[in-house]
XYZ file of C-alpha atoms in Angstrom:
390
model
C 116.166 91.491 124.150
C 113.000 89.430 124.162
C 110.204 91.614 122.841
C 106.535 91.157 123.661
C 103.952 90.770 120.929
C 102.289 94.118 120.193
C 98.914 94.613 118.531
C 97.020 97.512 117.014
C 93.781 97.596 118.973
C 92.244 100.804 117.628
C 92.566 103.208 114.718
C 91.137 106.636 113.947
C 91.681 109.360 111.405
C 90.219 112.447 109.823
C 89.628 113.087 106.179
C 92.762 114.409 104.482
C 92.391 117.742 102.706
C 91.703 121.288 103.853
C 90.687 121.968 107.451
C 91.384 125.692 107.453
C 88.388 126.419 109.666
C 89.664 124.194 112.474
C 92.538 124.298 114.940
C 95.287 121.707 114.759
C 94.327 120.691 118.303
C 90.808 119.892 117.138
C 92.024 117.914 114.121
C 94.398 115.764 116.164
C 91.887 115.252 118.981
C 89.311 113.896 116.517
C 91.669 111.153 115.342
C 92.743 110.265 118.884
C 89.167 110.023 120.164
C 88.214 107.775 117.244
C 91.184 105.480 117.895
C 90.410 105.167 121.599
C 86.745 104.439 120.924
C 87.693 101.928 118.243
C 89.978 100.146 120.715
C 87.162 99.879 123.232
C 89.231 101.140 126.140
C 88.942 104.224 128.303
C 91.205 107.215 127.769
C 92.544 106.848 131.300
C 93.974 103.449 130.399
C 96.493 105.070 128.034
C 99.897 104.939 129.764
C 102.167 106.633 127.195
C 101.651 108.755 124.079
C 103.773 110.002 121.194
C 102.708 112.562 118.600
C 104.364 113.099 115.247
C 104.367 116.314 113.197
C 106.904 118.188 111.086
C 105.440 121.496 109.908
C 103.695 123.034 112.900
C 105.596 126.211 113.652
C 102.163 127.817 114.073
C 101.186 125.564 117.011
C 99.196 127.079 119.916
C 101.211 129.730 121.798
C 104.154 128.895 119.554
C 104.723 125.708 121.548
C 105.123 123.304 118.641
C 107.274 121.067 120.846
C 104.383 120.596 123.333
C 101.613 119.795 120.865
C 101.047 116.243 122.233
C 100.345 117.668 125.676
C 98.105 120.397 124.239
C 96.113 117.926 122.135
C 95.717 115.197 124.726
C 94.718 117.605 127.479
C 91.653 118.351 125.362
C 90.507 114.742 125.595
C 91.344 114.241 129.264
C 94.743 112.549 129.002
C 97.282 114.181 131.320
C 100.067 113.199 133.663
C 101.569 110.437 131.505
C 104.816 110.509 129.478
C 104.205 112.333 126.188
C 106.762 112.812 123.454
C 106.986 114.211 119.928
C 108.801 112.822 116.913
C 109.950 114.353 113.661
C 111.516 112.289 110.906
C 110.670 113.987 107.637
C 107.932 112.218 105.716
C 108.421 109.167 107.982
C 107.369 111.196 111.040
C 104.143 109.283 111.675
C 105.892 105.930 111.417
C 108.576 107.114 113.848
C 105.849 108.054 116.349
C 104.243 104.645 115.863
C 107.604 102.915 116.379
C 108.256 104.818 119.595
C 105.051 103.563 121.207
C 105.470 100.097 119.693
C 108.921 99.711 121.246
C 107.847 100.980 124.666
C 105.144 98.305 124.738
C 107.259 95.568 123.138
C 109.997 96.152 125.713
C 107.520 95.845 128.595
C 107.790 99.456 129.760
C 104.054 100.048 129.211
C 101.000 97.978 128.270
C 98.764 100.497 126.482
C 99.893 103.428 124.347
C 98.494 106.013 121.961
C 100.283 107.359 118.911
C 99.090 110.062 116.553
C 100.318 112.106 113.630
C 98.916 115.466 112.596
C 99.624 118.316 110.236
C 97.903 121.497 109.119
C 99.964 122.196 106.047
C 97.600 124.598 104.327
C 98.418 127.257 106.907
C 101.961 126.220 107.787
C 104.696 128.771 107.163
C 106.472 127.267 104.181
C 109.303 129.779 104.473
C 110.170 128.674 107.977
C 109.915 125.014 106.973
C 112.446 125.529 104.223
C 114.988 127.123 106.526
C 114.285 125.371 109.791
C 117.723 126.073 111.253
C 118.922 129.283 109.650
C 118.628 131.344 106.509
C 122.415 131.158 106.299
C 122.831 127.417 105.929
C 125.666 126.491 103.547
C 123.732 123.678 101.832
C 122.037 125.217 98.802
C 120.718 122.107 96.996
C 117.118 123.287 97.263
C 117.978 126.714 95.915
C 119.429 125.066 92.818
C 116.272 123.084 92.129
C 117.007 119.808 93.920
C 113.560 119.786 95.507
C 111.458 116.643 95.922
C 109.839 116.922 92.502
C 113.237 117.667 90.941
C 114.783 114.610 92.563
C 111.999 112.315 91.398
C 112.051 113.821 87.939
C 115.726 112.850 87.693
C 114.933 109.394 89.056
C 112.147 108.892 86.567
C 114.477 109.799 83.687
C 117.079 107.353 84.987
C 114.461 104.604 85.344
C 113.241 105.255 81.814
C 116.772 105.022 80.425
C 118.017 102.100 82.502
C 114.906 99.964 83.084
C 112.627 100.920 80.228
C 109.972 102.545 82.427
C 107.586 104.620 80.300
C 105.569 107.776 80.912
C 102.464 105.661 80.343
C 103.465 103.397 83.231
C 103.974 106.395 85.498
C 100.490 107.546 84.535
C 99.031 104.082 85.206
C 100.300 104.255 88.795
C 98.330 107.463 89.252
C 95.194 106.157 87.543
C 95.227 103.029 89.732
C 95.677 104.935 92.965
C 93.110 107.597 92.082
C 90.642 104.791 91.367
C 91.282 103.426 94.864
C 91.064 106.935 96.305
C 87.645 107.384 94.732
C 86.501 104.484 96.913
C 88.001 105.952 100.089
C 85.821 108.617 101.749
C 88.847 109.920 103.692
C 90.984 110.575 100.605
C 91.921 114.121 99.646
C 91.517 113.540 95.905
C 88.456 111.448 95.133
C 88.012 112.066 91.418
C 89.402 109.250 89.248
C 91.640 110.238 86.348
C 92.552 108.526 83.097
C 96.041 107.817 81.837
C 95.567 110.472 79.152
C 94.502 113.055 81.734
C 97.622 112.352 83.747
C 99.899 112.573 80.725
C 98.338 115.818 79.490
C 98.347 117.603 82.849
C 100.623 120.539 83.605
C 104.314 119.631 83.653
C 105.968 119.966 87.061
C 109.398 118.374 86.674
C 109.872 116.568 83.387
C 108.623 113.857 82.964
C 106.409 114.322 86.038
C 103.072 116.029 85.487
C 100.852 117.498 88.189
C 98.936 114.274 88.908
C 102.200 112.346 89.322
C 103.035 114.437 92.403
C 101.358 114.061 95.791
C 99.453 116.984 97.263
C 99.926 118.401 100.733
C 97.040 118.836 103.121
C 95.659 118.848 106.643
C 94.605 115.874 108.729
C 95.424 113.444 111.489
C 95.642 109.712 112.146
C 95.982 107.816 115.417
C 96.343 104.294 116.754
C 96.069 102.557 120.099
C 98.677 99.856 120.684
C 98.906 97.325 123.483
C 100.611 94.072 124.291
C 98.794 90.966 123.131
C 98.082 89.704 126.642
C 96.320 92.937 127.559
C 94.320 92.823 124.316
C 93.208 89.281 125.102
C 92.217 90.325 128.604
C 89.955 93.018 127.152
C 88.737 90.526 124.521
C 89.560 92.983 121.772
C 89.724 92.180 118.093
C 93.187 93.235 117.076
C 95.871 93.118 114.387
C 99.363 91.899 115.240
C 102.520 93.910 114.494
C 104.738 91.110 113.199
C 107.651 93.393 112.299
C 108.689 96.979 112.975
C 111.869 98.290 111.369
C 113.449 101.718 110.940
C 116.640 102.284 108.952
C 118.589 105.314 107.797
C 120.457 105.758 104.552
C 124.025 104.683 103.871
C 124.478 107.431 101.234
C 127.044 105.616 99.065
C 128.781 107.631 96.362
C 128.361 104.900 93.760
C 124.603 104.388 94.196
C 122.470 105.133 91.154
C 118.978 106.596 91.043
C 117.071 103.353 90.505
C 117.147 101.814 93.985
C 116.994 102.901 97.631
C 119.501 101.018 99.768
C 117.566 101.886 102.953
C 114.415 100.318 101.510
C 116.221 97.119 100.569
C 117.824 96.734 103.993
C 114.628 97.603 105.873
C 112.628 95.096 103.844
C 115.153 92.330 104.478
C 115.088 93.027 108.214
C 111.290 93.183 108.322
C 110.795 89.911 106.472
C 113.284 88.200 108.786
C 111.598 89.622 111.889
C 108.147 88.546 110.712
C 109.359 85.149 109.514
C 107.838 85.606 106.059
C 108.829 86.656 102.567
C 107.327 89.107 100.080
C 105.509 86.218 98.443
C 103.403 85.934 101.613
C 102.036 89.486 101.389
C 98.454 90.139 100.348
C 98.686 93.919 100.163
C 100.941 96.887 100.871
C 100.764 100.600 101.525
C 103.921 102.159 100.074
C 105.292 105.694 99.988
C 104.197 106.833 96.521
C 104.959 110.525 97.006
C 105.672 110.642 93.265
C 104.589 108.138 90.632
C 108.053 106.664 89.895
C 108.505 105.937 93.611
C 105.799 103.262 93.627
C 107.430 101.383 90.753
C 110.791 101.665 92.494
C 109.334 100.322 95.748
C 107.918 97.246 93.990
C 111.501 96.276 93.268
C 113.240 97.387 96.456
C 110.668 95.684 98.694
C 111.018 92.410 96.795
C 107.615 92.340 95.118
C 109.416 91.696 91.840
C 112.989 91.547 90.522
C 115.040 94.726 89.974
C 114.095 96.386 86.713
C 110.720 94.612 86.495
C 108.576 97.152 88.356
C 106.954 98.475 85.213
C 106.082 94.956 84.094
C 104.696 94.144 87.572
C 102.359 97.121 87.176
C 101.372 96.367 83.576
C 100.462 92.784 84.426
C 98.056 93.970 87.112
C 99.926 92.438 90.044
C 99.532 95.586 92.177
C 95.811 95.990 91.482
C 92.782 94.203 92.940
C 93.084 90.520 92.118
C 96.852 90.800 91.728
C 99.715 89.236 93.678
C 100.270 92.146 96.095
C 97.624 94.859 95.963
C 99.313 98.221 96.488
C 97.884 101.428 97.968
C 94.218 100.561 98.369
C 93.862 103.766 100.419
C 94.676 105.726 97.283
C 98.263 106.171 98.389
C 99.902 109.535 98.824
C 98.946 110.387 95.244
C 95.219 110.211 96.043
C 94.748 109.826 99.797
C 97.154 112.742 100.170
C 100.430 113.269 102.000
C 99.854 114.863 105.393
C 103.449 114.438 106.524
C 102.973 113.771 110.244
C 99.914 111.591 109.706
C 100.855 109.616 106.601
C 102.630 106.671 108.248
C 99.897 106.047 110.815
C 97.208 106.491 108.171
C 98.899 103.794 106.080
C 98.797 101.466 109.079
C 95.128 102.340 109.560
C 94.362 101.251 106.001
C 96.073 97.904 106.548
C 94.129 97.368 109.766
C 90.861 97.994 107.912
C 91.863 95.537 105.208
C 92.928 92.858 107.679
C 89.668 93.325 109.598
C 87.751 92.962 106.337
C 86.156 96.398 106.718
C 87.574 98.291 103.715
C 84.347 98.331 101.710
C 84.523 98.149 97.931
C 88.320 98.413 97.935
C 88.618 95.313 100.147
C 91.307 92.784 99.245
C 89.590 89.430 99.519
C 91.057 87.161 102.196
C 93.724 89.666 103.267
C 95.824 88.328 106.145
C 99.282 89.920 105.765
C 100.042 93.548 104.900
C 103.189 95.662 104.646
C 103.450 99.384 105.389
C 106.349 101.365 103.931
C 107.045 105.008 104.733
C 110.170 106.993 103.854
C 111.380 110.393 104.971
C 113.985 112.964 104.024
C 116.549 112.757 101.271
C 120.347 112.883 101.190
C 122.580 112.004 98.245
C 120.317 109.636 96.247
C 119.001 108.028 99.432
C 116.145 108.347 101.903
C 117.163 109.579 105.350
C 114.723 107.150 106.980
C 112.773 104.094 105.909
C 110.102 102.592 108.166
C 108.446 99.243 107.528
C 105.728 97.517 109.531
C 104.283 94.114 108.729
C 100.810 93.468 110.112
C 99.079 90.106 110.321
C 95.909 88.465 111.612
């Protein structure tokens, strides 16, 4: 199939953190309104919309499946196709992909995508047992939770690749420094390596600061085909590649690489016609500190086993080869599951527009977004990658 060129014409988001005094409808509507205004189009020009969220069992009237319709009605968008997506921590990216494909295929010309979550009031018990309390899989009950998984990974990386606790702490210190420059970040206080190392232990060797925090918030984007964007004379950022993979879950895979990441990256680079050496910056899924180092390698920023060295040599910081997580990443910006993927894209758009303030990557022209979701047998369930260019 010949796909049309798709661009991001508008972005909008809320601050990540606690919004306990607001409804989820209000939070999502704020991001959507900002994105539409940023795009410079009217809300009635939106032809299709997809919302992403994973934890909203407390949605209005219990209708968590109809949240896109509930949210968009508030801002005057009705009567068009509206869908919801859920794909673990890659939920926002899945929502973005849905609208991207509908425009790329020629089905629609202008679409709106948003991700939202109000995790501070979500029913964690119902999230844990979304299908039944009698499910036979008991991995979580035996401690194989997200922090447990990444604790095991970190230990394996330390043994096999020589990654150190100090390097894990440097990831956090770097991203918290970026987060301190981002007014939308959940955690805006910088931390030192020593503070990270001496924080409360969560899952050895991971301390509190090495784990992302959950929160409330929303992010949205307006997408359209390039011809429509040119007709409106809009300044836009091109989606050069959009890829979504699932895991292969091999029995012989170790804990120091994600096969889904490697395959998704290869497909994305081929689709965009570039290589990792052409990237200026990236937003990667650093839900836990060892993940960022792992992603350096799996996404081709450096050779396997050299992620710690890539970090130590400053290649992922301002002035480096590929500046990583200027938003603050999940470790500082926060991880609002439904909104994370679209928020990452929003950060890249700001950078490529040259409007990221004192965290701006000078001369940025090509950025990669990486967002993973779910976990089965040493592998992500989903890996989404977008490459954006100007």
